[in-house]
CSV table of C-alpha atoms in Angstrom, one decimal:
chain,number,residue,atom,x,y,z
V,690,MET,CA,6.8,-29.8,-4.3
V,691,LYS,CA,5.2,-27.5,-1.8
V,692,THR,CA,1.3,-27.1,-1.8
V,693,ARG,CA,-0.1,-23.6,-1.8
V,694,LEU,CA,-0.9,-23.5,1.9
V,695,GLU,CA,2.7,-24.8,2.7
V,696,LYS,CA,4.3,-21.9,0.8
V,697,LEU,CA,2.4,-19.5,2.9
V,698,VAL,CA,4.1,-21.0,6.0
V,699,ILE,CA,7.6,-19.2,6.1
V,700,PRO,CA,8.5,-18.7,9.7
V,701,GLY,CA,11.4,-16.4,10.7
V,702,GLN,CA,11.6,-15.0,7.0
V,703,ALA,CA,11.3,-11.1,7.3
V,704,ILE,CA,10.8,-9.1,4.3
V,705,PRO,CA,14.2,-7.8,2.9
V,706,GLU,CA,14.8,-4.3,3.4
V,707,MET,CA,16.3,-1.5,1.1
V,708,ARG,CA,17.8,1.1,3.3
V,709,PHE,CA,19.4,4.3,2.1
V,710,LYS,CA,20.5,7.8,3.7
V,711,GLY,CA,21.4,10.8,1.2
V,712,SER,CA,19.8,13.0,-1.2
V,713,ALA,CA,16.7,12.3,-3.3
V,714,PHE,CA,18.7,12.2,-6.3
V,715,GLU,CA,21.1,9.6,-5.2
V,716,ALA,CA,18.2,7.6,-3.8
V,717,GLY,CA,16.9,7.4,-7.1
V,718,LYS,CA,19.9,6.3,-8.6
V,719,TYR,CA,20.4,3.8,-5.8
V,720,MET,CA,17.0,2.3,-6.1
V,721,ALA,CA,17.5,1.6,-9.6
V,722,GLN,CA,21.0,0.0,-9.2
V,723,TRP,CA,19.6,-2.1,-6.1
V,724,THR,CA,16.5,-3.1,-7.9
V,725,LEU,CA,18.2,-4.5,-10.8
V,726,GLU,CA,20.8,-6.2,-8.8
V,727,ASN,CA,18.5,-8.0,-6.4
V,728,TYR,CA,15.5,-8.5,-8.3
V,729,PRO,CA,16.6,-8.8,-12.0
V,730,PHE,CA,13.5,-10.8,-12.8
V,731,TYR,CA,11.2,-8.1,-12.0
V,732,PRO,CA,12.1,-4.8,-13.6
V,733,ARG,CA,8.5,-3.8,-14.2
V,734,ILE,CA,8.2,-0.8,-11.7
V,735,LEU,CA,11.3,0.4,-13.4
V,736,SER,CA,9.9,0.3,-16.9
V,737,MET,CA,6.9,2.1,-15.5
V,738,ALA,CA,8.8,4.8,-13.9
V,739,VAL,CA,10.6,5.4,-17.4
V,740,HIS,CA,7.4,5.7,-19.1
V,741,ASP,CA,5.7,7.8,-16.3
V,742,TRP,CA,8.8,10.2,-15.7
V,743,SER,CA,10.4,10.8,-18.7
V,744,ASP,CA,7.7,13.6,-19.8
V,745,PRO,CA,5.3,13.9,-17.1
V,746,PRO,CA,2.3,16.3,-17.7
V,747,GLU,CA,3.2,19.9,-16.9
V,748,LYS,CA,0.3,19.8,-14.3
V,749,VAL,CA,1.8,16.9,-12.4
V,750,VAL,CA,5.2,18.4,-12.3
V,751,ALA,CA,3.8,21.6,-11.0
V,752,ALA,CA,1.7,19.8,-8.1
V,753,PHE,CA,5.3,18.0,-7.0
V,754,LYS,CA,7.0,21.2,-7.3
V,755,LYS,CA,4.4,22.7,-4.8
V,756,TYR,CA,4.1,19.8,-2.6
V,757,ALA,CA,7.1,17.5,-3.0
V,758,PRO,CA,9.7,18.7,-5.1
V,759,TRP,CA,12.1,15.9,-3.8
V,760,VAL,CA,10.1,13.5,-5.8
V,761,LEU,CA,11.1,15.0,-9.0
V,762,GLU,CA,14.8,14.8,-8.0
V,763,LEU,CA,14.4,11.2,-7.1
V,764,TYR,CA,13.0,10.2,-10.4
V,765,ARG,CA,15.4,12.3,-12.3
V,766,GLY,CA,18.2,10.1,-10.2
V,767,MET,CA,16.7,6.9,-11.0
V,768,LEU,CA,16.1,7.9,-14.8
V,769,GLU,CA,19.5,8.8,-15.1
V,770,LYS,CA,21.1,5.7,-13.5
V,771,LEU,CA,18.8,3.6,-15.7
V,772,HIS,CA,20.0,5.4,-18.8
V,773,ASP,CA,23.4,4.8,-17.7
V,774,LEU,CA,22.9,1.1,-17.3
V,775,ASN,CA,21.4,0.7,-20.6
V,776,PHE,CA,17.9,0.0,-19.3
V,777,ASP,CA,15.3,-0.9,-22.0
V,778,ALA,CA,11.9,-0.1,-20.6
V,779,ASP,CA,10.4,-1.5,-23.8
V,780,SER,CA,12.2,-5.0,-23.5
V,781,PRO,CA,9.8,-8.0,-22.7
V,782,MET,CA,9.3,-8.5,-19.3
V,783,PRO,CA,11.0,-11.7,-17.8
V,784,GLU,CA,9.0,-14.5,-16.2
V,785,ILE,CA,8.7,-14.2,-12.9
V,786,PRO,CA,9.5,-17.2,-10.4
V,787,VAL,CA,5.8,-18.0,-9.8
V,788,ARG,CA,3.1,-17.0,-12.4
V,789,ASN,CA,0.4,-14.9,-11.2
V,790,THR,CA,-2.7,-16.6,-11.7
V,791,CYS,CA,-4.6,-14.8,-9.6
V,792,GLU,CA,-7.9,-13.0,-11.0
V,793,ASP,CA,-8.4,-10.5,-8.3
V,794,SER,CA,-7.1,-8.7,-5.1
V,795,GLY,CA,-8.8,-8.0,-1.7
V,796,CYS,CA,-6.8,-6.1,0.7
V,797,THR,CA,-8.3,-4.8,3.9
V,798,SER,CA,-7.0,-1.5,5.4
V,799,PHE,CA,-7.6,0.1,8.6
V,800,SER,CA,-6.6,3.2,10.7
V,801,LEU,CA,-7.3,3.6,14.6
V,802,ALA,CA,-7.5,6.9,16.6
V,803,PRO,CA,-5.1,7.4,19.6
V,804,ALA,CA,-8.0,7.2,21.7
V,805,ARG,CA,-8.4,3.4,20.7
V,806,CYS,CA,-4.5,2.4,20.9
V,807,VAL,CA,-1.7,1.5,23.7
V,808,ASN,CA,0.0,4.6,24.7
V,809,HIS,CA,-2.3,6.7,22.5
V,810,ALA,CA,-0.1,5.8,19.5
V,811,PRO,CA,-2.4,5.8,16.5
V,812,LEU,CA,-2.1,2.7,14.3
V,813,ALA,CA,-2.8,2.1,10.6
V,814,GLY,CA,-2.0,-0.8,8.3
V,815,GLN,CA,-3.5,-3.3,6.0
V,816,THR,CA,-3.5,-6.8,4.5
V,817,LYS,CA,-2.2,-7.6,1.0
V,818,ASP,CA,-4.4,-10.2,-0.7
V,819,THR,CA,-2.6,-10.9,-3.8
V,820,GLY,CA,-1.2,-13.8,-6.3
V,821,ILE,CA,1.3,-15.8,-4.0
V,822,GLU,CA,4.1,-14.7,-6.3
V,823,SER,CA,4.1,-11.3,-4.3
V,824,LEU,CA,5.5,-13.3,-1.2
V,825,ASP,CA,8.9,-13.2,-3.1
V,826,LEU,CA,8.6,-9.5,-4.2
V,827,TYR,CA,7.7,-7.5,-1.3
V,828,ILE,CA,10.6,-5.4,0.2
V,829,ILE,CA,10.6,-2.7,2.9
V,830,LEU,CA,11.6,0.5,1.7
V,831,ASN,CA,13.6,2.3,4.7
V,832,MET,CA,14.9,5.8,3.4
V,833,HIS,CA,16.3,9.0,4.9
V,834,LEU,CA,16.5,11.8,2.6
V,835,THR,CA,18.4,14.9,3.4
V,836,ASP,CA,16.3,17.0,1.1
V,837,GLY,CA,13.0,15.3,1.7
V,838,PRO,CA,11.3,13.1,4.2
V,839,SER,CA,12.2,9.8,6.0
V,840,MET,CA,9.8,6.8,4.8
V,841,LEU,CA,9.0,3.2,5.9
V,842,LYS,CA,6.9,1.4,3.4
V,843,LEU,CA,6.1,-2.1,2.2
V,844,ALA,CA,6.8,-2.0,-1.7
V,845,TYR,CA,7.4,-3.8,-4.6
V,846,PRO,CA,11.2,-3.6,-6.1
V,847,GLY,CA,11.4,0.1,-7.5
V,848,GLU,CA,8.3,1.3,-6.1
V,849,LEU,CA,8.2,4.6,-4.2
V,850,CYS,CA,4.7,5.0,-3.5
V,851,GLY,CA,4.3,1.5,-1.3
V,852,TYR,CA,2.1,1.2,1.6
V,853,GLY,CA,3.0,3.0,4.7
V,854,PHE,CA,4.5,6.2,6.1
V,855,HIS,CA,6.4,9.3,6.2
V,856,ASN,CA,8.0,11.2,9.0
V,857,ASN,CA,5.5,13.8,9.1
V,858,ASN,CA,3.0,11.2,10.8
V,859,MET,CA,1.2,10.8,7.5
V,860,SER,CA,0.5,7.3,6.4
V,861,VAL,CA,-1.4,6.0,3.1
V,862,PHE,CA,-2.7,2.5,2.6
V,863,ARG,CA,-4.8,1.6,-0.3
V,864,ASN,CA,-7.4,-0.8,-1.9
V,865,ASP,CA,-8.7,-1.7,-5.1
V,866,LEU,CA,-12.1,0.0,-5.4
V,867,LYS,CA,-14.4,-2.5,-7.8
V,868,SER,CA,-15.9,-0.3,-10.1
V,869,VAL,CA,-17.7,0.0,-13.4
V,870,GLN,CA,-15.5,2.8,-14.6
V,871,GLY,CA,-12.7,5.1,-13.0
V,872,GLY,CA,-12.5,9.0,-12.6
V,873,ASN,CA,-11.3,11.4,-14.9
V,874,GLY,CA,-9.2,13.9,-12.9
V,875,LEU,CA,-5.7,14.8,-13.3
V,876,LEU,CA,-4.1,12.4,-10.7
V,877,PRO,CA,-3.7,8.8,-11.0
V,878,GLY,CA,-3.7,6.9,-7.5
V,879,LEU,CA,-0.1,6.2,-7.0
V,880,ILE,CA,0.8,9.8,-7.8
V,881,TYR,CA,-1.9,11.2,-5.6
V,882,CYS,CA,-0.7,9.1,-2.6
V,883,LEU,CA,2.8,10.5,-2.8
V,884,LEU,CA,1.1,13.9,-2.6
V,885,ALA,CA,-1.0,13.0,0.2
V,886,LEU,CA,2.1,11.7,2.0
V,887,SER,CA,3.7,15.0,1.7
V,888,ALA,CA,0.7,16.8,3.1
V,889,ASP,CA,0.9,18.0,6.8
V,890,SER,CA,-2.5,16.6,7.7
V,891,VAL,CA,-5.6,14.6,6.6
V,892,ASP,CA,-7.5,17.9,5.8
V,893,ALA,CA,-4.4,19.1,3.5
V,894,ALA,CA,-4.5,15.7,1.7
V,895,LYS,CA,-8.4,16.1,1.2
V,896,ASN,CA,-7.8,19.3,-0.5
V,897,ILE,CA,-5.0,17.9,-2.9
V,898,ALA,CA,-7.6,15.6,-4.2
V,899,LEU,CA,-9.8,18.4,-4.5
V,900,GLU,CA,-7.5,20.7,-6.2
V,901,TYR,CA,-6.4,18.2,-8.8
V,902,GLY,CA,-8.9,15.6,-9.1
V,903,LEU,CA,-8.3,11.7,-9.3
V,904,SER,CA,-8.2,9.4,-12.3
V,905,GLY,CA,-9.0,5.7,-12.1
V,906,ALA,CA,-10.6,3.6,-9.5
V,907,GLY,CA,-9.1,3.2,-5.9
V,908,ASN,CA,-9.4,3.9,-2.2
V,909,TYR,CA,-6.7,5.6,-0.6
V,910,LEU,CA,-6.8,5.3,3.4
V,911,VAL,CA,-5.0,8.7,4.6
V,912,SER,CA,-3.9,9.1,8.2
V,913,ASP,CA,-2.3,11.6,10.2
V,914,SER,CA,-1.4,11.4,14.0
V,915,LYS,CA,-4.8,12.5,14.9
V,916,THR,CA,-7.5,11.0,12.4
V,917,ALA,CA,-8.1,9.5,9.2
V,918,LEU,CA,-10.1,9.6,6.1
V,919,ALA,CA,-10.6,7.2,3.1
V,920,VAL,CA,-10.5,8.7,-0.2
V,921,GLU,CA,-12.3,7.0,-3.0
V,922,SER,CA,-12.3,7.8,-6.5
V,923,ASN,CA,-14.5,6.4,-9.4
V,924,ALA,CA,-16.6,7.4,-12.2
V,925,GLY,CA,-18.9,9.1,-9.6
V,926,GLY,CA,-16.1,11.5,-8.4
V,927,ILE,CA,-14.2,11.7,-5.1
V,928,GLY,CA,-16.1,10.3,-2.2
V,929,TRP,CA,-15.2,10.4,1.5
V,930,VAL,CA,-15.4,8.1,4.1
V,931,GLU,CA,-14.8,9.0,7.6
V,932,PRO,CA,-13.9,7.3,11.0
V,933,VAL,CA,-16.7,5.7,13.1
V,934,ASN,CA,-16.0,5.7,16.8
V,935,GLY,CA,-12.2,6.3,16.1
V,936,ILE,CA,-12.0,3.3,13.6
V,937,LEU,CA,-11.6,3.3,9.9
V,938,VAL,CA,-12.0,0.1,7.7
V,939,HIS,CA,-12.1,-0.3,4.1
V,940,ALA,CA,-12.3,-3.3,1.9
V,941,ASN,CA,-12.8,-3.0,-1.9
V,942,HIS,CA,-16.4,-1.6,-2.4
V,943,PRO,CA,-17.4,1.9,-2.6
V,944,ASP,CA,-18.7,3.1,0.5
V,945,SER,CA,-19.5,6.8,-0.1
V,946,PRO,CA,-22.5,8.2,-1.6
V,947,VAL,CA,-20.6,9.7,-4.7
V,948,THR,CA,-19.1,6.6,-5.6
V,949,LEU,CA,-21.5,3.7,-4.5
V,950,PRO,CA,-23.8,4.0,-7.7
V,951,TYR,CA,-20.6,3.1,-9.6
V,952,GLU,CA,-20.0,-0.1,-7.9
V,953,PHE,CA,-19.1,-3.1,-10.1
V,954,THR,CA,-21.2,-6.0,-8.9
V,955,ALA,CA,-21.6,-8.4,-11.7
V,956,ASP,CA,-18.9,-10.5,-10.3
V,957,ARG,CA,-20.6,-11.7,-7.3
V,958,PRO,CA,-20.1,-12.8,-4.6
V,959,ARG,CA,-17.1,-10.5,-4.6
V,960,PRO,CA,-19.2,-7.4,-3.4
V,961,GLU,CA,-20.6,-9.4,-0.5
V,962,GLN,CA,-17.1,-10.8,0.4
V,963,SER,CA,-15.6,-7.2,0.6
V,964,ARG,CA,-18.5,-6.2,3.1
V,965,CYS,CA,-18.1,-9.3,5.0
V,966,ARG,CA,-14.1,-8.5,5.4
V,967,LYS,CA,-14.8,-4.8,6.4
V,968,LYS,CA,-17.6,-5.9,8.8
V,969,MET,CA,-15.5,-8.5,10.5
V,970,LEU,CA,-12.4,-6.4,11.1
V,971,TYR,CA,-14.6,-3.5,12.2
V,972,GLU,CA,-16.5,-5.4,14.9
V,973,ALA,CA,-13.3,-7.1,16.3
V,974,ILE,CA,-11.9,-3.6,16.7
V,975,ALA,CA,-15.0,-2.0,18.2
V,976,ASN,CA,-15.7,-5.0,20.5
V,977,HIS,CA,-12.2,-4.8,21.9
V,978,LYS,CA,-12.1,-4.7,25.7
V,979,GLY,CA,-9.0,-2.1,26.7
V,980,LEU,CA,-6.4,-0.3,24.5
V,981,ILE,CA,-5.6,-2.1,21.2
V,982,SER,CA,-2.0,-3.0,20.8
V,983,VAL,CA,0.0,-4.0,17.6
V,984,ASP,CA,-0.3,-7.5,18.6
V,985,ASP,CA,-4.0,-7.2,18.8
V,986,MET,CA,-4.2,-6.1,15.2
V,987,PHE,CA,-2.2,-8.6,13.9
V,988,ASN,CA,-4.4,-11.1,15.5
V,989,TYR,CA,-7.5,-9.4,14.1
V,990,MET,CA,-5.6,-9.4,10.5
V,991,ALA,CA,-5.4,-13.0,11.0
V,992,LEU,CA,-9.2,-13.6,11.5
V,993,HIS,CA,-10.9,-16.5,9.3
V,994,ALA,CA,-14.4,-16.9,7.9
V,995,ARG,CA,-16.7,-18.4,10.4
V,996,ALA,CA,-19.6,-20.4,9.7
V,997,GLY,CA,-22.0,-18.6,7.5
V,998,GLU,CA,-19.2,-16.1,6.5
V,999,LEU,CA,-18.3,-15.4,3.0
V,1000,GLN,CA,-14.8,-14.3,3.6
V,1001,GLY,CA,-12.1,-13.7,6.2
V,1002,VAL,CA,-9.9,-10.9,6.7
V,1003,CYS,CA,-7.1,-13.8,6.5
V,1004,ARG,CA,-7.3,-15.5,3.1
V,1005,HIS,CA,-5.4,-18.9,1.9
V,1006,GLY,CA,-6.8,-18.6,-1.6
V,1007,ASP,CA,-7.5,-21.9,-3.4
V,1008,VAL,CA,-5.6,-24.8,-4.8
V,1009,ALA,CA,-6.0,-23.4,-8.5
V,1010,GLY,CA,-4.5,-20.0,-7.4
V,1011,VAL,CA,-7.3,-18.4,-9.0
V,1012,GLU,CA,-8.4,-16.7,-5.6
V,1013,PRO,CA,-6.0,-14.3,-3.9
V,1014,CYS,CA,-4.2,-15.1,-0.5
V,1015,THR,CA,-2.7,-13.0,2.3
V,1016,THR,CA,0.7,-12.6,1.2
V,1017,ALA,CA,1.7,-9.8,3.8
V,1018,ALA,CA,0.2,-7.8,6.8
V,1019,VAL,CA,1.5,-4.5,8.0
V,1020,ALA,CA,1.0,-1.9,10.9
V,1021,ALA,CA,2.4,1.8,11.1
V,1022,ASP,CA,3.2,3.4,14.4
V,1023,VAL,CA,3.7,6.9,13.0
V,1024,LEU,CA,4.6,8.6,16.3
V,1025,ASN,CA,7.3,5.8,17.6
V,1026,LYS,CA,8.4,5.8,13.8
V,1027,ARG,CA,7.9,1.9,13.8
V,1028,PHE,CA,6.6,-0.4,11.0
V,1029,TYR,CA,5.5,-4.1,11.6
V,1030,ALA,CA,5.4,-6.3,8.7
V,1031,VAL,CA,4.5,-9.9,8.2
V,1032,LYS,CA,5.5,-11.9,5.0
V,1033,GLY,CA,2.7,-14.3,4.4
V,1034,PRO,CA,-0.8,-14.4,6.7
V,1035,ALA,CA,-0.5,-13.1,10.0
V,1036,CYS,CA,-2.0,-16.6,11.2
V,1037,MET,CA,0.8,-18.4,10.4
V,1038,ASN,CA,4.0,-16.2,10.7
V,1039,LYS,CA,5.3,-13.8,13.0
V,1040,TYR,CA,5.7,-10.1,12.2
V,1041,SER,CA,9.1,-8.2,12.1
V,1042,VAL,CA,9.9,-4.6,13.5
V,1043,TYR,CA,11.6,-2.0,11.2
V,1044,GLU,CA,12.8,1.4,12.8
V,1045,MET,CA,12.8,4.5,10.6
V,1046,LEU,CA,16.2,5.7,9.6
């Protein structure tokens, strides 16, 4: 039986790719069929889609009609196909191959300005620190919609939001934001991310957050081809964190004056661990000599805790499986329409390259 550490070593295993070309309506039907055929043990996201999109709030529908009508069409197709397949969204969830015993997550996201990067092609991405079962759940969502965008994202089976970018050069990566209470605006984080990806700039994505308000607690690192902004949400409202010297790094603690007073600090040392990861990744990028390449970023996403440091950007969890481990790392090159993703920690495995359809 493999140890937890041995399970993280998976050389040569690329993350499976779901590829589709066609209309948004047909894409939704295809996503439903593909997910149930390839991941019958993980219908969770499809069940959520049925509950969330069968009768969404009128204001949410109005927002998508204004900014991203293709999303409504995609979910219309998905729900129609699930109905045809007699999918029961309320049936008990089957056991997934590896039980999730992880108590927390701890992703670290980043965005670099063009002036920082090789060929002035900006990079954005993140680590995914989760329970080890995610290793067998990640997919790459690669779709070209005839009535909507093209997209490349890391996602879970059946998920549309994911972690990645659209062909309008907008990307969104996201982190849990450890807060005592979430915000009470209209848009949940995953809904906001879909709207932000459909904006034409970071400023436009910021205005969408202001227009509708955000619910729950989370960080959404939004980038275009020129700049980036971390959009934070919790009970304090919506806060903004801007790049410093062309670098924006975010972990799991609130950083803005608006959200910081609502940080959840009772589960120490997690707040300090989050700050350690952010500091480590920011300093590695800031101290880099010359322009930063994709290889450089994967090396930095493989940084481990050194003597005296509470936590590294790359994490291997613990024997009991209570602490999260790095189960994926990704980087988006929006100008060249390439997505780089590694299954497992970047310190042990090599990334694969995905080209946008």
